[in-house]
Amino acid sequence: LLLGVTALTAGHPRLRALVSRGARLSLRARSDLPLSRGTRLGARLVRMLGLPDPLVRALNAFRPELVVVSCGGTYDLIIEPHLHVWLQASRTPYHVVANFQTEAPELNDADRARALAGLAGAREVSFVSPRNLDVTRRHLLHALPHARVRHNPLTAPAAPLPWPGSAPLRFATLGRLEPVKGLDL
């Protein structure tokens, strides 16, 4: 098992347990942080010199039978072009798990084409909700026939819980605390 994760998640006990049992770890740069000028210049130099990305090097050494790409955003393969190129060139089967979709992404024609190629090339694309899948089909103008909705594996109680009799009403939710979730409503 090869895990390509950021330092933010590498220390999680479950990941540490997998590594202690023989899993390999490839640390990734966080793509959600603004990159410094030095980091951007370094990445450009690596590309100009044709040096392989650390994850691509790890994948070449590991030679997986299947790659599962868990995307924080549906179009993350656009920001990981070296991974997408490697997946195509190596012909390694891959699955994409799309965990988030925005209603109006800023996709130019080239990004849209790359996103479609990345998702269409996957053996399967899993979405966490029907809405995310519908929105992605609309963005890409493609049916994505190999896409599926796979709900998060939380289980509901066997019977409805009784309505609380005391004030104030309290509830809990698992997810991002963002306005798009509508939790305030």
Coordinates of N, CA, C and O in Angstrom, one line a residue:
L1 N 0.9 -1.2 0.0 CA 0.0 0.0 0.0 C 0.9 1.2 0.0 O 1.8 1.3 0.8
L2 N 0.6 2.1 -0.9 CA 1.4 3.4 -1.0 C 0.4 4.5 -0.7 O -0.7 4.6 -1.3
L3 N 0.7 5.4 0.3 CA -0.2 6.5 0.6 C 0.4 7.8 0.3 O 1.5 8.1 0.8
G4 N -0.2 8.6 -0.6 CA 0.3 9.9 -1.0 C -0.6 10.9 -0.2 O -1.7 11.2 -0.6
V5 N -0.1 11.5 0.9 CA -0.8 12.4 1.7 C 0.0 13.6 2.1 O 1.2 13.6 2.0
T6 N -0.7 14.6 2.6 CA 0.0 15.8 3.1 C 0.5 15.6 4.5 O 0.0 14.7 5.2
A7 N 1.4 16.4 5.0 CA 1.8 16.3 6.4 C 0.7 16.5 7.4 O 0.7 16.0 8.5
L8 N -0.3 17.2 6.9 CA -1.5 17.5 7.8 C -2.2 16.2 8.2 O -2.7 16.1 9.3
T9 N -2.2 15.2 7.3 CA -2.9 13.9 7.7 C -1.9 12.8 7.9 O -2.3 11.8 8.5
A10 N -0.6 13.0 7.6 CA 0.3 11.9 7.8 C 0.5 11.4 9.2 O 0.8 10.2 9.4
G11 N 0.2 12.3 10.2 CA 0.4 11.9 11.6 C -0.8 11.2 12.2 O -0.8 10.9 13.4
H12 N -1.9 11.1 11.4 CA -3.1 10.5 11.9 C -2.8 9.0 12.4 O -2.1 8.3 11.8
P13 N -3.4 8.6 13.6 CA -3.1 7.3 14.1 C -3.4 6.2 13.1 O -2.6 5.2 13.1
R14 N -4.5 6.3 12.3 CA -4.8 5.2 11.4 C -3.7 5.1 10.3 O -3.3 4.0 9.9
L15 N -3.2 6.2 9.9 CA -2.1 6.2 8.9 C -0.8 5.7 9.5 O -0.1 4.9 8.8
R16 N -0.5 6.2 10.7 CA 0.7 5.7 11.3 C 0.6 4.1 11.5 O 1.6 3.4 11.4
A17 N -0.6 3.6 11.8 CA -0.7 2.2 12.0 C -0.5 1.5 10.7 O 0.1 0.4 10.7
L18 N -1.0 2.0 9.6 CA -0.8 1.4 8.3 C 0.7 1.4 8.0 O 1.3 0.4 7.5
V19 N 1.4 2.5 8.2 CA 2.8 2.6 8.0 C 3.6 1.6 8.9 O 4.5 0.9 8.4
S20 N 3.2 1.4 10.1 CA 3.9 0.4 11.0 C 3.7 -1.0 10.5 O 4.5 -1.9 10.8
R21 N 2.6 -1.2 9.7 CA 2.4 -2.6 9.1 C 3.0 -2.7 7.7 O 2.6 -3.7 7.0
G22 N 3.7 -1.7 7.3 CA 4.4 -1.9 6.0 C 4.0 -1.0 4.9 O 4.6 -1.0 3.8
A23 N 3.0 -0.2 5.1 CA 2.5 0.8 4.0 C 3.6 1.8 3.8 O 4.4 2.2 4.7
R24 N 3.8 2.3 2.6 CA 4.8 3.3 2.2 C 4.1 4.6 2.2 O 2.9 4.7 1.9
L25 N 4.8 5.7 2.6 CA 4.2 7.0 2.7 C 5.0 7.9 1.7 O 6.2 8.0 1.7
S26 N 4.2 8.7 0.9 CA 4.8 9.7 0.0 C 4.1 11.0 0.4 O 2.9 11.2 0.3
L27 N 4.9 11.9 1.0 CA 4.4 13.2 1.5 C 4.1 14.1 0.3 O 5.0 14.3 -0.6
R28 N 3.0 14.8 0.3 CA 2.5 15.7 -0.8 C 2.5 17.1 -0.2 O 2.3 17.3 0.9
A29 N 2.8 18.0 -1.1 CA 2.6 19.4 -0.8 C 1.1 19.8 -0.6 O 0.3 19.2 -1.4
R30 N 0.8 20.6 0.3 CA -0.6 21.0 0.4 C -1.0 22.0 -0.7 O -0.3 23.0 -0.9
S31 N -2.0 21.7 -1.5 CA -2.4 22.5 -2.6 C -3.4 23.6 -2.2 O -3.7 24.4 -3.0
D32 N -3.8 23.6 -1.0 CA -4.8 24.6 -0.6 C -4.1 25.8 0.0 O -4.8 26.8 0.4
L33 N -2.8 25.8 0.1 CA -2.1 27.0 0.7 C -1.5 27.8 -0.4 O -1.1 27.2 -1.4
P34 N -1.5 29.1 -0.3 CA -0.8 29.9 -1.3 C 0.6 29.6 -1.4 O 1.3 29.5 -0.3
L35 N 1.2 29.4 -2.6 CA 2.6 29.0 -2.7 C 3.4 30.3 -2.7 O 3.1 31.2 -3.4
S36 N 4.6 30.2 -2.0 CA 5.5 31.3 -2.0 C 6.1 31.4 -3.4 O 6.1 30.5 -4.2
R37 N 6.7 32.6 -3.7 CA 7.4 32.8 -4.9 C 8.5 31.7 -5.1 O 8.7 31.2 -6.2
G38 N 9.3 31.5 -4.0 CA 10.4 30.5 -4.1 C 9.8 29.1 -4.4 O 10.4 28.4 -5.2
T39 N 8.7 28.7 -3.8 CA 8.1 27.4 -4.1 C 7.7 27.3 -5.6 O 7.9 26.3 -6.2
R40 N 7.0 28.4 -6.1 CA 6.6 28.4 -7.5 C 7.8 28.3 -8.4 O 7.7 27.5 -9.4
L41 N 8.8 29.1 -8.1 CA 10.0 29.0 -9.0 C 10.7 27.7 -8.9 O 11.1 27.1 -10.0
G42 N 10.7 27.1 -7.8 CA 11.3 25.7 -7.6 C 10.5 24.7 -8.4 O 11.1 23.9 -9.1
A43 N 9.2 24.8 -8.4 CA 8.4 23.8 -9.1 C 8.6 24.0 -10.6 O 8.6 23.1 -11.4
R44 N 8.7 25.3 -11.0 CA 8.9 25.6 -12.5 C 10.3 25.0 -12.9 O 10.4 24.4 -14.0
L45 N 11.3 25.1 -12.1 CA 12.6 24.6 -12.4 C 12.6 23.1 -12.5 O 13.2 22.5 -13.4
V46 N 11.9 22.4 -11.6 CA 11.7 21.0 -11.6 C 11.1 20.6 -12.9 O 11.5 19.6 -13.6
R47 N 10.0 21.3 -13.4 CA 9.4 20.9 -14.6 C 10.3 21.2 -15.8 O 10.3 20.4 -16.7
M48 N 11.0 22.3 -15.8 CA 11.9 22.6 -16.9 C 13.0 21.6 -17.1 O 13.4 21.3 -18.2
L49 N 13.5 21.1 -15.9 CA 14.6 20.1 -16.0 C 14.1 18.7 -16.2 O 14.8 17.8 -16.4
G50 N 12.7 18.6 -16.2 CA 12.1 17.3 -16.5 C 12.3 16.3 -15.3 O 12.2 15.1 -15.5
L51 N 12.5 16.8 -14.1 CA 12.6 16.0 -12.9 C 11.2 15.5 -12.5 O 10.2 16.2 -12.6
P52 N 11.1 14.2 -12.2 CA 9.8 13.7 -11.8 C 9.3 14.2 -10.5 O 10.1 14.5 -9.6
D53 N 8.0 14.3 -10.4 CA 7.4 14.7 -9.1 C 7.6 13.6 -8.1 O 7.7 12.4 -8.5
P54 N 7.8 13.9 -6.8 CA 8.0 12.9 -5.8 C 7.0 11.8 -5.8 O 7.3 10.6 -5.6
L55 N 5.7 12.1 -6.0 CA 4.7 11.1 -6.0 C 4.8 10.2 -7.2 O 4.7 9.0 -7.2
V56 N 5.1 10.8 -8.4 CA 5.4 10.0 -9.6 C 6.5 9.0 -9.4 O 6.5 7.9 -9.8
R57 N 7.6 9.5 -8.8 CA 8.8 8.7 -8.5 C 8.3 7.5 -7.6 O 8.7 6.3 -7.8
A58 N 7.5 7.8 -6.6 CA 7.1 6.8 -5.6 C 6.2 5.8 -6.4 O 6.3 4.5 -6.2
L59 N 5.3 6.3 -7.2 CA 4.4 5.4 -8.0 C 5.2 4.5 -9.0 O 4.9 3.3 -9.1
N60 N 6.2 5.0 -9.6 CA 7.1 4.2 -10.5 C 7.8 3.1 -9.8 O 7.9 2.0 -10.2
A61 N 8.2 3.4 -8.6 CA 8.9 2.4 -7.8 C 8.0 1.4 -7.2 O 8.3 0.2 -7.2
F62 N 6.8 1.8 -6.9 CA 5.8 0.9 -6.2 C 5.1 0.0 -7.2 O 4.7 -1.1 -6.9
R63 N 4.8 0.6 -8.4 CA 4.1 -0.1 -9.5 C 2.7 -0.7 -9.1 O 2.5 -1.9 -9.1
P64 N 1.8 0.2 -8.7 CA 0.5 -0.3 -8.2 C -0.3 -0.9 -9.3 O -0.2 -0.6 -10.5
E65 N -1.2 -1.8 -8.9 CA -2.2 -2.3 -9.8 C -3.4 -1.4 -9.9 O -4.2 -1.5 -10.9
L66 N -3.7 -0.6 -8.9 CA -4.8 0.3 -8.9 C -4.4 1.6 -8.1 O -3.8 1.4 -7.1
V67 N -4.8 2.7 -8.6 CA -4.6 4.0 -7.9 C -6.0 4.6 -7.5 O -6.8 4.6 -8.4
V68 N -6.2 4.9 -6.3 CA -7.4 5.6 -5.9 C -7.0 7.0 -5.5 O -6.2 7.3 -4.6
V69 N -7.6 8.0 -6.2 CA -7.3 9.4 -6.0 C -8.5 10.0 -5.3 O -9.6 10.1 -5.9
S70 N -8.4 10.4 -4.1 CA -9.4 11.0 -3.3 C -9.2 12.5 -3.4 O -8.3 13.1 -2.9
C71 N -10.1 13.1 -4.1 CA -10.0 14.6 -4.5 C -10.8 15.4 -3.5 O -12.0 15.2 -3.3
G72 N -10.2 16.4 -2.9 CA -10.9 17.3 -2.0 C -11.9 18.1 -2.9 O -13.0 18.4 -2.5
G73 N -11.5 18.4 -4.1 CA -12.4 19.1 -5.1 C -12.5 18.2 -6.3 O -11.5 17.5 -6.7
T74 N -13.6 18.2 -7.0 CA -13.8 17.3 -8.1 C -12.7 17.4 -9.2 O -12.3 16.4 -9.8
Y75 N -12.2 18.6 -9.4 CA -11.2 18.8 -10.5 C -9.8 18.8 -10.0 O -8.9 19.5 -10.7
D76 N -9.5 18.2 -9.0 CA -8.1 18.2 -8.4 C -7.1 17.7 -9.4 O -5.9 18.0 -9.2
L77 N -7.4 16.8 -10.3 CA -6.4 16.3 -11.2 C -5.9 17.4 -12.1 O -4.8 17.3 -12.6
I78 N -6.6 18.5 -12.2 CA -6.1 19.7 -13.0 C -4.9 20.3 -12.3 O -3.9 20.7 -12.9
I79 N -4.9 20.3 -10.9 CA -3.8 20.9 -10.2 C -2.7 19.8 -9.9 O -1.7 20.1 -9.2
E80 N -2.9 18.6 -10.3 CA -1.9 17.5 -10.2 C -1.6 17.0 -11.6 O -1.8 15.8 -11.9
P81 N -1.2 17.8 -12.6 CA -1.0 17.4 -13.9 C 0.0 16.2 -14.1 O -0.2 15.3 -14.9
H82 N 1.1 16.2 -13.3 CA 2.1 15.2 -13.4 C 1.4 13.8 -13.0 O 1.8 12.8 -13.6
L83 N 0.5 13.8 -12.1 CA -0.2 12.6 -11.7 C -1.0 12.1 -12.9 O -1.0 10.9 -13.2
H84 N -1.8 13.0 -13.4 CA -2.7 12.7 -14.6 C -1.9 12.1 -15.7 O -2.2 11.1 -16.4
V85 N -0.8 12.8 -16.1 CA 0.1 12.3 -17.2 C 0.6 11.0 -16.9 O 0.6 10.1 -17.7
W86 N 1.1 10.7 -15.6 CA 1.6 9.4 -15.3 C 0.5 8.3 -15.4 O 0.8 7.2 -15.9
L87 N -0.7 8.6 -14.9 CA -1.8 7.7 -15.0 C -2.1 7.3 -16.4 O -2.3 6.1 -16.8
Q88 N -2.1 8.3 -17.3 CA -2.3 8.0 -18.7 C -1.2 7.2 -19.4 O -1.4 6.2 -20.1
A89 N 0.1 7.6 -19.1 CA 1.2 7.0 -19.7 C 1.4 5.6 -19.2 O 1.8 4.7 -20.0
S90 N 1.2 5.3 -17.9 CA 1.4 4.0 -17.3 C 0.3 3.1 -17.6 O 0.4 1.9 -17.4
R91 N -0.9 3.6 -18.0 CA -2.1 2.8 -18.2 C -2.5 2.1 -16.9 O -3.1 1.0 -17.0
T92 N -2.2 2.7 -15.8 CA -2.6 2.1 -14.5 C -4.0 2.4 -14.3 O -4.4 3.6 -14.3
P93 N -4.9 1.4 -14.0 CA -6.3 1.7 -13.7 C -6.4 2.6 -12.5 O -5.6 2.5 -11.5
Y94 N -7.3 3.5 -12.5 CA -7.5 4.4 -11.3 C -9.0 4.7 -11.1 O -9.8 4.7 -12.0
H95 N -9.3 5.0 -9.9 CA -10.6 5.4 -9.4 C -10.4 6.8 -8.9 O -9.4 7.1 -8.3
V96 N -11.5 7.7 -9.0 CA -11.5 9.0 -8.5 C -12.7 9.1 -7.5 O -13.8 8.7 -7.8
V97 N -12.4 9.6 -6.3 CA -13.4 9.9 -5.3 C -13.5 11.4 -5.2 O -12.6 12.1 -4.8
A98 N -14.7 11.9 -5.7 CA -14.9 13.4 -5.7 C -15.7 13.8 -4.4 O -16.9 13.5 -4.3
N99 N -15.0 14.4 -3.5 CA -15.6 14.7 -2.2 C -16.3 16.1 -2.2 O -17.0 16.3 -1.2
F100 N -16.1 16.9 -3.1 CA -16.7 18.3 -3.0 C -16.9 18.8 -4.4 O -16.1 18.5 -5.3
Q101 N -17.9 19.6 -4.6 CA -18.2 20.2 -5.9 C -18.7 21.6 -5.7 O -19.6 21.7 -4.8
T102 N -18.3 22.6 -6.4 CA -18.8 23.9 -6.3 C -19.8 24.1 -7.4 O -19.6 23.5 -8.5
E103 N -20.8 25.0 -7.2 CA -21.8 25.2 -8.2 C -21.2 25.9 -9.5 O -21.7 25.7 -10.6
A104 N -20.3 26.8 -9.3 CA -19.8 27.6 -10.4 C -18.3 27.7 -10.4 O -17.7 28.7 -10.0
P105 N -17.6 26.6 -10.8 CA -16.1 26.7 -10.8 C -15.6 27.5 -11.9 O -16.3 27.8 -12.9
E106 N -14.4 28.0 -11.7 CA -13.8 28.8 -12.8 C -13.0 27.9 -13.6 O -11.8 27.7 -13.4
L107 N -13.6 27.3 -14.6 CA -13.0 26.4 -15.6 C -12.9 27.1 -16.9 O -14.0 27.3 -17.5
N108 N -11.7 27.3 -17.5 CA -11.6 27.7 -18.8 C -11.7 26.5 -19.7 O -11.8 25.3 -19.2
D109 N -11.7 26.6 -21.0 CA -11.9 25.5 -21.9 C -10.8 24.4 -21.8 O -11.1 23.2 -21.8
A110 N -9.6 24.9 -21.6 CA -8.5 23.9 -21.4 C -8.6 23.1 -20.1 O -8.4 21.9 -20.1
D111 N -9.0 23.8 -19.0 CA -9.2 23.1 -17.7 C -10.4 22.2 -17.8 O -10.3 21.1 -17.3
R112 N -11.4 22.6 -18.5 CA -12.6 21.7 -18.6 C -12.2 20.5 -19.4 O -12.6 19.3 -19.0
A113 N -11.4 20.6 -20.5 CA -11.0 19.4 -21.2 C -10.1 18.5 -20.4 O -10.2 17.3 -20.4
R114 N -9.2 19.1 -19.6 CA -8.3 18.3 -18.7 C -9.1 17.6 -17.6 O -8.9 16.4 -17.3
A115 N -10.1 18.3 -17.1 CA -10.9 17.7 -16.0 C -11.7 16.5 -16.6 O -11.8 15.5 -16.0
L116 N -12.3 16.7 -17.8 CA -13.0 15.7 -18.4 C -12.1 14.5 -18.7 O -12.5 13.3 -18.5
A117 N -11.0 14.7 -19.3 CA -10.0 13.7 -19.6 C -9.7 12.9 -18.3 O -9.6 11.6 -18.4
G118 N -9.4 13.6 -17.2 CA -9.1 12.9 -16.0 C -10.2 12.1 -15.4 O -10.0 10.9 -15.0
L119 N -11.4 12.6 -15.5 CA -12.5 11.8 -14.9 C -13.0 10.7 -15.9 O -13.3 9.6 -15.5
A120 N -13.0 11.0 -17.2 CA -13.4 10.0 -18.2 C -12.4 8.9 -18.3 O -12.7 7.7 -18.6
G121 N -11.1 9.1 -17.9 CA -10.1 8.1 -18.0 C -10.1 7.1 -16.8 O -9.5 6.1 -16.8
A122 N -10.8 7.5 -15.7 CA -10.9 6.7 -14.5 C -11.8 5.5 -14.8 O -12.8 5.5 -15.6
R123 N -11.5 4.4 -14.1 CA -12.3 3.2 -14.2 C -13.7 3.5 -13.6 O -14.7 3.0 -14.1
E124 N -13.6 4.3 -12.5 CA -14.9 4.7 -11.8 C -14.6 6.0 -11.2 O -13.6 6.3 -10.7
V125 N -15.7 6.8 -11.1 CA -15.7 8.1 -10.4 C -16.8 8.0 -9.4 O -18.0 7.8 -9.7
S126 N -16.5 8.2 -8.1 CA -17.4 8.1 -7.0 C -17.7 9.5 -6.5 O -16.8 10.3 -6.2
F127 N -19.0 9.9 -6.4 CA -19.4 11.2 -5.9 C -20.1 10.9 -4.5 O -20.7 9.9 -4.3
V128 N -20.0 11.9 -3.6 CA -20.6 11.7 -2.3 C -22.1 12.1 -2.3 O -22.7 11.9 -1.3
S129 N -22.6 12.7 -3.4 CA -24.0 13.0 -3.4 C -24.5 13.1 -4.8 O -23.7 13.3 -5.8
P130 N -25.8 12.8 -5.1 CA -26.3 12.9 -6.4 C -26.2 14.3 -7.0 O -25.9 14.5 -8.2
R131 N -26.3 15.3 -6.1 CA -26.2 16.7 -6.6 C -24.8 17.0 -7.1 O -24.6 17.6 -8.2
N132 N -23.7 16.5 -6.4 CA -22.4 16.7 -6.9 C -22.2 16.1 -8.3 O -21.5 16.7 -9.2
L133 N -22.7 14.9 -8.5 CA -22.6 14.2 -9.8 C -23.4 15.0 -10.9 O -22.9 15.3 -11.9
D134 N -24.6 15.5 -10.6 CA -25.4 16.2 -11.5 C -24.7 17.5 -11.9 O -24.6 17.9 -13.1
V135 N -24.1 18.2 -10.9 CA -23.4 19.5 -11.2 C -22.2 19.3 -12.1 O -21.9 20.0 -13.0
T136 N -21.5 18.2 -11.8 CA -20.3 17.9 -12.6 C -20.7 17.5 -14.0 O -20.0 18.0 -15.0
R137 N -21.7 16.8 -14.2 CA -22.2 16.5 -15.6 C -22.5 17.8 -16.3 O -22.2 17.9 -17.5
R138 N -23.1 18.7 -15.6 CA -23.5 20.0 -16.2 C -22.3 20.8 -16.6 O -22.2 21.3 -17.7
H139 N -21.3 20.8 -15.7 CA -20.1 21.6 -15.9 C -19.3 21.0 -17.1 O -18.8 21.8 -18.0
L140 N -19.2 19.7 -17.2 CA -18.4 19.1 -18.2 C -19.2 18.7 -19.5 O -18.5 18.3 -20.5
L141 N -20.5 18.9 -19.5 CA -21.3 18.6 -20.6 C -21.0 17.1 -21.1 O -20.9 16.8 -22.2
H142 N -21.0 16.3 -20.1 CA -20.7 14.8 -20.3 C -21.5 14.0 -19.3 O -21.6 14.3 -18.2
A143 N -22.0 12.8 -19.8 CA -22.8 12.0 -18.9 C -22.0 11.2 -17.8 O -22.5 10.8 -16.8
L144 N -20.7 11.1 -18.1 CA -19.8 10.3 -17.1 C -20.5 9.0 -16.8 O -20.9 8.7 -15.6
P145 N -20.8 8.1 -17.7 CA -21.5 6.9 -17.5 C -20.9 6.0 -16.4 O -21.6 5.1 -15.9
H146 N -19.6 6.1 -16.2 CA -19.0 5.2 -15.2 C -19.0 5.9 -13.8 O -18.3 5.4 -12.9
A147 N -19.7 7.0 -13.6 CA -19.7 7.7 -12.3 C -20.9 7.0 -11.5 O -21.9 6.6 -12.0
R148 N -20.6 7.0 -10.2 CA -21.5 6.5 -9.2 C -21.6 7.4 -8.0 O -20.7 8.0 -7.7
V149 N -22.7 7.3 -7.3 CA -22.9 8.0 -6.0 C -22.6 7.0 -4.9 O -23.3 5.9 -4.9
R150 N -21.7 7.3 -4.1 CA -21.4 6.4 -2.9 C -21.5 7.3 -1.7 O -20.6 8.1 -1.4
H151 N -22.5 7.1 -0.9 CA -22.8 8.0 0.2 C -21.7 7.6 1.3 O -21.3 6.5 1.4
N152 N -21.5 8.6 2.1 CA -20.6 8.4 3.3 C -21.2 7.3 4.1 O -22.4 7.2 4.3
P153 N -20.3 6.5 4.7 CA -20.8 5.3 5.4 C -21.3 5.5 6.8 O -21.2 4.6 7.6
L154 N -22.0 6.6 7.0 CA -22.6 6.8 8.3 C -23.9 6.0 8.4 O -24.6 6.0 7.4
T155 N -24.3 5.5 9.5 CA -25.5 4.7 9.6 C -26.5 5.5 10.4 O -26.2 6.2 11.4
A156 N -27.8 5.4 10.0 CA -28.8 6.1 10.8 C -29.3 5.2 11.9 O -29.1 4.0 11.9
P157 N -29.9 5.8 12.9 CA -30.4 5.0 14.1 C -31.4 4.0 13.6 O -32.1 4.2 12.5
A158 N -31.6 2.9 14.3 CA -32.6 1.9 13.9 C -34.0 2.4 13.9 O -34.9 2.0 13.1
A159 N -34.3 3.3 14.8 CA -35.6 4.0 14.9 C -35.4 5.5 15.1 O -34.4 5.9 15.5
P160 N -36.4 6.3 14.6 CA -36.3 7.7 14.8 C -36.1 8.1 16.3 O -36.7 7.4 17.2
L161 N -35.2 9.0 16.5 CA -35.0 9.5 17.9 C -36.1 10.3 18.3 O -36.8 11.0 17.5
P162 N -36.5 10.3 19.6 CA -37.6 11.1 20.1 C -37.2 12.6 20.0 O -36.1 13.0 20.1
W163 N -38.2 13.4 19.8 CA -38.0 14.9 19.7 C -37.6 15.4 21.1 O -38.2 15.0 22.1
P164 N -36.5 16.2 21.1 CA -36.1 16.6 22.4 C -37.1 17.5 23.1 O -37.8 18.3 22.5
G165 N -37.3 17.3 24.4 CA -38.3 18.0 25.2 C -37.7 19.2 25.9 O -38.5 20.0 26.5
S166 N -36.4 19.4 25.8 CA -35.8 20.6 26.6 C -35.3 21.6 25.6 O -35.0 21.3 24.5
A167 N -35.2 22.8 26.1 CA -34.6 23.9 25.3 C -33.2 24.2 25.8 O -32.9 23.9 27.0
P168 N -32.3 24.6 25.1 CA -32.4 24.9 23.7 C -32.2 23.6 22.9 O -31.6 22.7 23.3
L169 N -32.7 23.7 21.6 CA -32.5 22.5 20.7 C -31.1 22.5 20.3 O -30.4 23.5 20.0
R170 N -30.5 21.3 20.4 CA -29.1 21.1 20.0 C -29.0 20.0 18.9 O -29.8 19.0 18.9
F171 N -28.1 20.2 18.0 CA -27.9 19.2 17.0 C -26.4 19.1 16.7 O -25.6 20.0 17.0
A172 N -26.0 18.0 16.0 CA -24.6 17.8 15.6 C -24.6 17.4 14.2 O -25.5 16.8 13.7
T173 N -23.5 17.8 13.5 CA -23.4 17.4 12.1 C -21.9 17.1 11.8 O -21.0 17.8 12.5
L174 N -21.6 16.3 10.9 CA -20.2 16.0 10.5 C -20.1 16.6 9.1 O -20.8 16.3 8.2
G175 N -19.1 17.5 8.9 CA -18.9 18.1 7.6 C -18.2 19.4 7.8 O -17.8 19.9 8.9
R176 N -18.0 20.1 6.7 CA -17.3 21.4 6.7 C -18.3 22.4 7.2 O -19.5 22.5 6.9
L177 N -17.8 23.3 8.1 CA -18.6 24.4 8.6 C -18.5 25.6 7.7 O -17.6 26.5 7.9
E178 N -19.2 25.5 6.6 CA -19.2 26.6 5.5 C -20.6 27.0 5.2 O -21.5 26.2 5.3
P179 N -20.7 28.2 4.7 CA -22.1 28.7 4.4 C -22.8 27.9 3.3 O -24.0 27.7 3.4
V180 N -22.0 27.3 2.4 CA -22.6 26.5 1.4 C -23.4 25.3 1.9 O -24.4 24.8 1.3
K181 N -23.1 24.8 3.1 CA -23.8 23.7 3.8 C -25.2 24.1 4.3 O -26.0 23.2 4.5
G182 N -25.4 25.4 4.5 CA -26.7 25.8 5.0 C -27.1 25.4 6.4 O -28.3 25.3 6.7
L183 N -26.1 25.2 7.2 CA -26.4 24.7 8.6 C -27.1 25.7 9.4 O -27.9 25.4 10.3
D184 N -26.9 27.0 9.1 CA -27.7 28.1 9.8 C -29.1 28.1 9.5 O -29.9 28.6 10.2
L185 N -29.5 27.4 8.4 CA -30.9 27.4 8.0 C -31.7 26.3 8.7 O -32.9 26.2 8.7

